[in-house]
Amino acid sequence: MAGETVLVTGGSGYIGGWCIVPLLQQGYTVRTTVRSLSREAEVRARLAAEAPTDKLSFFAADLLSDAGWDEAATGCDYVLHVASPLGVGGATAETLIKPAREGAIRAVRAAIKAGVKRVVLTSSVSATDPPMDAPFGTTDETVWTDPAGKGVSAYAQSKTLAERAAWDLIGREGGATSLAVVNPGLVLGPVLGADYSDSVQVVERLMTGRVPGVPRLGFSLVDVRDVADLHLKAMLAPGAAGQRFIAAHDFRWMAEIAEVLRARLGPKAAKVPTRKVPDLVVRLVSLFDKDLREVTPYLGQKRVFSSAKAQTLLGWRPRPVDETIVDCAESLIAHGLA
Ligand code: NAP
């Protein structure tokens, strides 16, 4: 309800920022956490391009430290716990699992202590994945990733362990505070500025020609604005308490994403490669490229995640993914990033 106060953790991030925008537009008072308050001016300016920021305030809190969490949550009606490190750029189990899991516990514990009505945790479809060697059809929220499973990435471990820890804590100590979880697929859509999420690299690398060809990789895509919308729906709907919701729309191979960019952007997509890269070449290059190493187990895998539950229970209506792909590329161009 307008006038209520919502804490969104990780306001400097892609999804965090896009969650703050509709909350401010709808008249909520919004608090956000950043690791250092030195980033306030930059983050506020980025958000101000989309929504009035007079009802937005900043708190310093690091996922790895107890400091700041209680102060940020006290007096809030809801908490959206979005902040967590992503899995590319040489991230390891050590750099991912500890902040994800301990940060989820810190944020949820502070929310319970503050007596907020509901926490919405941003998890991932990486926490709803069947075993890598199992035949893969369409999966849903009933599936849990086995963090000790063969080929499970450090990122998937971090998201699964963090989500489990949040459910356990709410189960033990939640009291009147309920939990709902959003599990997004690969998130694309417009960026708010140069500090965008690693997921946007899928479009950025194609647009800038940073990849010489297109690997046989595919993703269940979703628009960042629709992910934010699902967070808000999960925050408010009485029936969302105690539920996980996959936020993933259509599956697209990278070759199909490249095709959409070329067809819809014409000369602006001149650097988008057309050549397909054989799996063997990707595996060889991945020996020297840590980012690629993370994704090689997924080569050729069509892993589809159903969002039927969010659509049926919460009336969530994600936009067509081709629009998401084009809006992502257009925003990179507008910000001088592609
Ligand atoms: P992002 O733009 O990289 O945002 C990550 C946020 O987490 C940033 O605000 C970052 O702060 C914060 N963070 C990281 N480590 C931290 C720490 N130790 N202490 C405090 N804050 C920390 O990525 P995103 O895509 O928006 O991701 C947000 C959430 O969505 C994450 O939980 C992620 O796992 C989940 N998710 C993302 C995708 C996707 O495709 N993008 C898909 C599924 C789930 P700094 O700015 O200071 O680094």
XYZ file of C-alpha atoms and ligand atoms in Angstrom:
386
model
C 0.000 0.000 0.000
C 1.289 3.482 -0.817
C 2.783 5.065 2.315
C 4.200 1.778 3.609
C 7.949 1.299 3.883
C 9.885 -1.305 1.913
C 13.558 -2.202 2.297
C 15.154 -3.371 -0.963
C 18.654 -4.789 -0.416
C 21.228 -4.192 -3.150
C 19.859 -0.985 -4.685
C 23.051 -0.617 -6.718
C 22.178 -3.817 -8.603
C 20.193 -4.445 -11.762
C 17.169 -6.221 -10.241
C 17.365 -4.239 -6.984
C 17.216 -0.964 -8.936
C 14.288 -2.108 -11.053
C 12.413 -3.209 -7.884
C 12.892 0.241 -6.350
C 11.512 2.052 -9.436
C 7.879 0.777 -9.336
C 7.792 1.029 -5.526
C 8.704 4.730 -5.730
C 6.310 5.247 -8.648
C 3.501 3.710 -6.547
C 4.164 5.986 -3.553
C 5.991 3.632 -1.188
C 8.727 4.905 1.092
C 11.802 2.926 0.047
C 15.038 2.157 1.835
C 17.930 0.440 0.150
C 21.218 -1.037 1.279
C 24.558 -0.479 -0.420
C 27.933 -1.718 0.786
C 29.160 1.846 1.110
C 27.188 5.089 1.364
C 29.772 6.638 -0.961
C 27.639 5.152 -3.783
C 24.433 6.922 -2.759
C 24.684 9.884 -5.156
C 25.475 7.717 -8.177
C 22.720 5.168 -7.469
C 20.156 7.886 -6.651
C 20.934 9.696 -9.927
C 20.484 6.485 -11.914
C 17.100 5.772 -10.310
C 15.972 9.408 -10.584
C 15.847 8.969 -14.362
C 12.952 6.523 -13.826
C 11.119 7.634 -10.646
C 10.990 10.429 -8.035
C 13.586 9.623 -5.349
C 12.497 11.963 -2.518
C 11.099 8.946 -0.599
C 14.290 6.895 -1.076
C 16.942 6.571 1.631
C 20.208 4.645 1.811
C 21.703 2.399 4.497
C 25.160 0.803 4.574
C 25.117 -2.986 4.984
C 27.434 -5.710 3.693
C 26.215 -9.298 3.326
C 29.393 -10.370 5.122
C 28.937 -8.205 8.208
C 26.286 -7.825 10.931
C 26.537 -4.033 10.895
C 23.634 -1.998 9.542
C 20.982 -4.681 8.929
C 18.808 -4.000 11.998
C 18.944 -0.267 11.427
C 17.861 -0.707 7.793
C 14.951 -3.064 8.580
C 13.526 -1.430 11.728
C 10.269 0.345 10.892
C 9.774 -1.422 7.550
C 6.587 -3.183 6.449
C 8.307 -5.418 3.888
C 11.823 -6.500 2.897
C 12.862 -7.501 -0.624
C 16.202 -9.271 -0.173
C 17.738 -9.015 -3.630
C 21.484 -8.511 -2.988
C 23.772 -11.475 -3.673
C 26.920 -11.885 -5.754
C 26.658 -13.241 -9.313
C 28.604 -16.131 -10.716
C 30.926 -14.929 -13.469
C 34.310 -13.214 -13.575
C 36.202 -15.915 -11.736
C 33.843 -16.136 -8.749
C 34.443 -19.206 -6.607
C 32.493 -21.183 -4.022
C 34.390 -19.193 -1.390
C 33.434 -15.791 -2.862
C 29.814 -16.758 -3.620
C 28.411 -19.091 -0.973
C 29.406 -17.207 2.175
C 27.910 -13.807 1.213
C 24.812 -15.404 -0.362
C 23.976 -17.696 2.563
C 25.121 -15.527 5.454
C 23.650 -12.421 3.811
C 20.253 -14.128 3.432
C 20.350 -15.080 7.114
C 21.317 -11.521 8.142
C 18.582 -9.905 6.020
C 15.844 -12.355 7.055
C 16.860 -12.231 10.728
C 16.753 -8.417 10.709
C 13.339 -8.538 8.994
C 11.936 -10.934 11.615
C 13.370 -8.797 14.427
C 11.750 -5.709 12.874
C 8.424 -7.565 12.634
C 7.959 -6.944 8.901
C 4.934 -8.580 7.294
C 6.793 -10.354 4.530
C 10.244 -10.967 3.131
C 10.609 -11.647 -0.586
C 13.930 -13.318 -1.361
C 15.461 -13.252 -4.832
C 16.664 -16.775 -5.489
C 17.211 -18.234 -8.983
C 16.196 -21.057 -11.281
C 19.681 -22.298 -10.381
C 17.992 -23.424 -7.146
C 15.217 -25.308 -9.025
C 17.414 -27.408 -11.316
C 17.182 -31.200 -11.690
C 20.520 -33.112 -11.789
C 22.741 -32.227 -14.770
C 22.662 -35.826 -16.077
C 18.870 -36.304 -15.685
C 16.659 -36.017 -18.787
C 15.465 -32.432 -18.754
C 11.872 -31.548 -19.582
C 10.132 -28.550 -18.103
C 10.756 -28.021 -14.429
C 8.867 -26.124 -11.747
C 9.085 -24.891 -8.152
C 8.742 -28.384 -6.671
C 12.305 -29.153 -7.824
C 15.289 -28.317 -5.634
C 18.876 -28.267 -6.888
C 21.164 -30.676 -5.058
C 24.051 -28.389 -4.053
C 26.346 -31.432 -3.803
C 25.251 -32.738 -7.231
C 27.672 -33.445 -10.083
C 28.415 -30.368 -12.219
C 26.438 -27.969 -9.990
C 28.110 -24.551 -10.262
C 29.308 -22.558 -7.265
C 26.643 -19.965 -8.133
C 23.869 -22.596 -8.110
C 25.190 -23.878 -4.791
C 25.184 -20.343 -3.384
C 21.592 -19.668 -4.447
C 20.298 -23.046 -3.261
C 22.015 -22.861 0.128
C 20.915 -19.235 0.638
C 17.290 -20.021 -0.206
C 17.308 -23.123 2.034
C 18.765 -21.061 4.896
C 16.034 -18.436 4.506
C 13.236 -21.038 4.552
C 14.798 -22.758 7.579
C 15.102 -19.488 9.493
C 11.528 -18.414 8.723
C 10.313 -21.901 9.663
C 12.099 -21.764 13.019
C 11.798 -18.111 14.031
C 9.549 -16.336 11.512
C 6.544 -15.770 13.771
C 4.227 -13.297 12.023
C 6.797 -12.616 9.261
C 6.196 -14.699 6.130
C 8.561 -15.525 3.275
C 8.000 -15.719 -0.472
C 10.738 -16.499 -2.981
C 11.190 -15.416 -6.608
C 13.396 -17.682 -8.775
C 14.312 -15.783 -11.969
C 15.736 -17.267 -15.153
C 18.291 -15.242 -17.118
C 17.339 -11.612 -16.597
C 17.559 -9.136 -19.500
C 15.819 -5.885 -20.401
C 16.806 -2.240 -20.121
C 19.871 -1.362 -18.055
C 19.786 1.636 -15.720
C 23.420 2.516 -16.433
C 26.922 1.173 -16.917
C 26.899 -0.937 -13.733
C 24.647 -3.662 -15.104
C 24.343 -7.304 -14.078
C 26.549 -10.044 -15.518
C 23.446 -11.565 -17.134
C 23.278 -8.612 -19.545
C 26.640 -9.725 -20.952
C 24.723 -12.200 -23.123
C 23.353 -9.278 -25.168
C 26.309 -6.913 -24.620
C 28.861 -9.460 -25.920
C 26.757 -10.085 -29.035
C 26.133 -6.373 -29.710
C 29.782 -5.388 -29.318
C 31.069 -8.434 -31.218
C 33.083 -9.423 -28.131
C 32.229 -13.040 -29.011
C 33.599 -14.249 -32.361
C 30.636 -16.599 -32.822
C 27.544 -17.943 -31.144
C 27.924 -20.913 -28.772
C 25.177 -23.565 -28.465
C 23.896 -22.066 -25.214
C 20.317 -21.191 -24.363
C 18.411 -19.665 -21.491
C 14.910 -19.291 -20.054
C 14.716 -15.509 -20.367
C 12.779 -12.959 -18.381
C 12.484 -9.175 -18.398
C 13.951 -7.318 -15.418
C 10.784 -5.159 -15.192
C 8.654 -8.314 -14.997
C 10.951 -9.791 -12.334
C 10.402 -6.618 -10.302
C 6.657 -6.847 -10.871
C 6.657 -10.430 -9.568
C 8.563 -9.321 -6.447
C 5.834 -6.758 -5.753
C 3.052 -9.281 -6.389
C 4.764 -11.831 -4.108
C 5.148 -9.106 -1.464
C 1.441 -8.241 -1.405
C -0.603 -11.330 -2.309
C -1.826 -13.176 0.797
C -1.543 -16.481 -1.092
C 2.149 -15.931 -1.885
C 3.236 -16.587 1.704
C 5.369 -19.706 1.958
C 5.657 -20.084 -1.838
C 8.448 -20.070 -4.427
C 7.704 -18.552 -7.848
C 9.735 -19.155 -10.982
C 10.152 -15.938 -12.995
C 11.163 -17.252 -16.398
C 9.463 -16.803 -19.725
C 10.451 -18.250 -23.100
C 13.618 -20.238 -23.792
C 15.928 -18.868 -26.486
C 19.187 -20.212 -27.897
C 21.914 -17.576 -28.237
C 21.655 -17.981 -32.020
C 17.981 -16.972 -31.755
C 18.857 -13.965 -29.572
C 21.413 -12.927 -32.210
C 18.798 -13.301 -34.936
C 16.301 -11.094 -33.062
C 18.978 -8.407 -32.616
C 19.898 -8.439 -36.309
C 16.274 -8.506 -37.507
C 14.999 -5.793 -35.153
C 18.006 -3.448 -34.904
C 19.373 -3.630 -38.451
C 22.644 -1.677 -38.871
C 22.830 -1.028 -35.091
C 23.402 -4.791 -34.704
C 26.128 -4.941 -37.354
C 28.673 -6.515 -34.996
C 26.391 -9.362 -33.886
C 28.114 -12.541 -35.086
C 26.365 -15.044 -37.361
C 28.906 -17.858 -37.120
C 28.079 -20.762 -34.776
C 30.894 -21.983 -32.538
C 31.183 -25.775 -32.151
C 31.001 -27.099 -28.572
C 34.551 -28.452 -28.788
C 35.931 -24.992 -29.534
C 33.983 -23.473 -26.614
C 35.376 -26.164 -24.292
C 38.933 -25.507 -25.502
C 38.633 -21.716 -25.094
C 37.056 -22.220 -21.660
C 40.377 -23.627 -20.449
C 41.616 -20.017 -20.562
C 38.344 -18.156 -19.916
C 36.803 -18.528 -16.449
C 33.457 -17.006 -17.530
C 33.077 -19.618 -20.255
C 34.073 -22.431 -17.901
C 30.964 -21.707 -15.796
C 28.659 -22.285 -18.752
C 30.255 -25.186 -20.677
C 28.234 -27.842 -18.757
C 25.115 -26.210 -20.217
C 26.198 -26.453 -23.889
C 23.335 -27.848 -25.965
C 21.033 -28.120 -22.924
C 17.469 -26.888 -23.277
C 16.561 -26.324 -19.633
C 13.046 -24.883 -19.488
C 11.450 -23.489 -16.328
C 7.697 -23.042 -16.005
C 6.235 -19.867 -14.535
C 2.676 -21.256 -14.667
C 2.387 -20.922 -10.873
C 3.163 -17.179 -10.858
C 0.791 -16.651 -13.786
C -2.071 -18.622 -12.229
C -1.713 -17.707 -8.558
C -0.513 -14.108 -8.876
C -1.770 -13.076 -12.323
C 1.813 -12.378 -13.456
C 1.989 -11.544 -17.179
C 5.548 -11.397 -18.536
C 6.096 -9.488 -21.772
C 7.333 -11.192 -24.992
C 11.039 -12.005 -24.698
C 11.887 -10.540 -28.109
C 10.814 -7.140 -26.714
C 13.060 -7.770 -23.690
C 16.061 -8.595 -25.908
C 15.542 -5.496 -28.083
C 14.958 -3.161 -25.101
C 18.139 -4.504 -23.498
C 20.204 -3.787 -26.616
C 18.586 -0.362 -27.175
C 19.358 0.660 -23.592
C 22.995 -0.429 -23.962
C 23.206 1.740 -27.090
C 21.494 4.668 -25.339
C 24.007 4.485 -22.467
C 26.938 4.289 -24.920
C 27.707 0.715 -23.858
C 27.155 -1.053 -27.194
P 23.845 -7.288 -9.796
O 23.430 -6.189 -10.668
O 25.263 -7.739 -9.846
O 23.412 -6.960 -8.307
C 23.926 -7.666 -7.222
C 23.709 -6.823 -5.992
O 24.200 -7.533 -4.852
C 24.475 -5.508 -6.058
O 23.702 -4.502 -5.469
C 25.711 -5.806 -5.213
O 26.304 -4.678 -4.621
C 25.079 -6.675 -4.144
N 26.118 -7.416 -3.418
C 26.954 -8.351 -3.881
N 27.795 -8.749 -2.895
C 27.464 -8.015 -1.795
C 27.945 -7.950 -0.473
N 28.958 -8.716 -0.043
N 27.338 -7.109 0.393
C 26.315 -6.311 -0.002
N 25.820 -6.325 -1.254
C 26.385 -7.164 -2.126
O 22.992 -8.610 -10.124
P 21.439 -8.829 -10.309
O 21.256 -9.536 -11.579
O 20.697 -7.587 -10.043
O 21.173 -9.871 -9.146
C 20.339 -9.587 -8.057
C 19.806 -10.863 -7.492
O 19.108 -11.589 -8.498
C 20.863 -11.822 -6.954
O 20.344 -12.442 -5.807
C 21.003 -12.835 -8.082
O 21.480 -14.077 -7.621
C 19.563 -12.922 -8.546
N 19.392 -13.432 -9.895
C 19.877 -12.747 -10.958
C 19.670 -13.280 -12.235
C 20.162 -12.580 -13.474
O 20.053 -13.170 -14.570
N 20.657 -11.360 -13.401
C 18.977 -14.484 -12.394
C 18.497 -15.138 -11.273
C 18.699 -14.595 -10.031
P 27.544 -3.939 -5.346
O 26.938 -3.025 -6.358
O 28.205 -3.225 -4.216
O 28.396 -5.013 -5.951
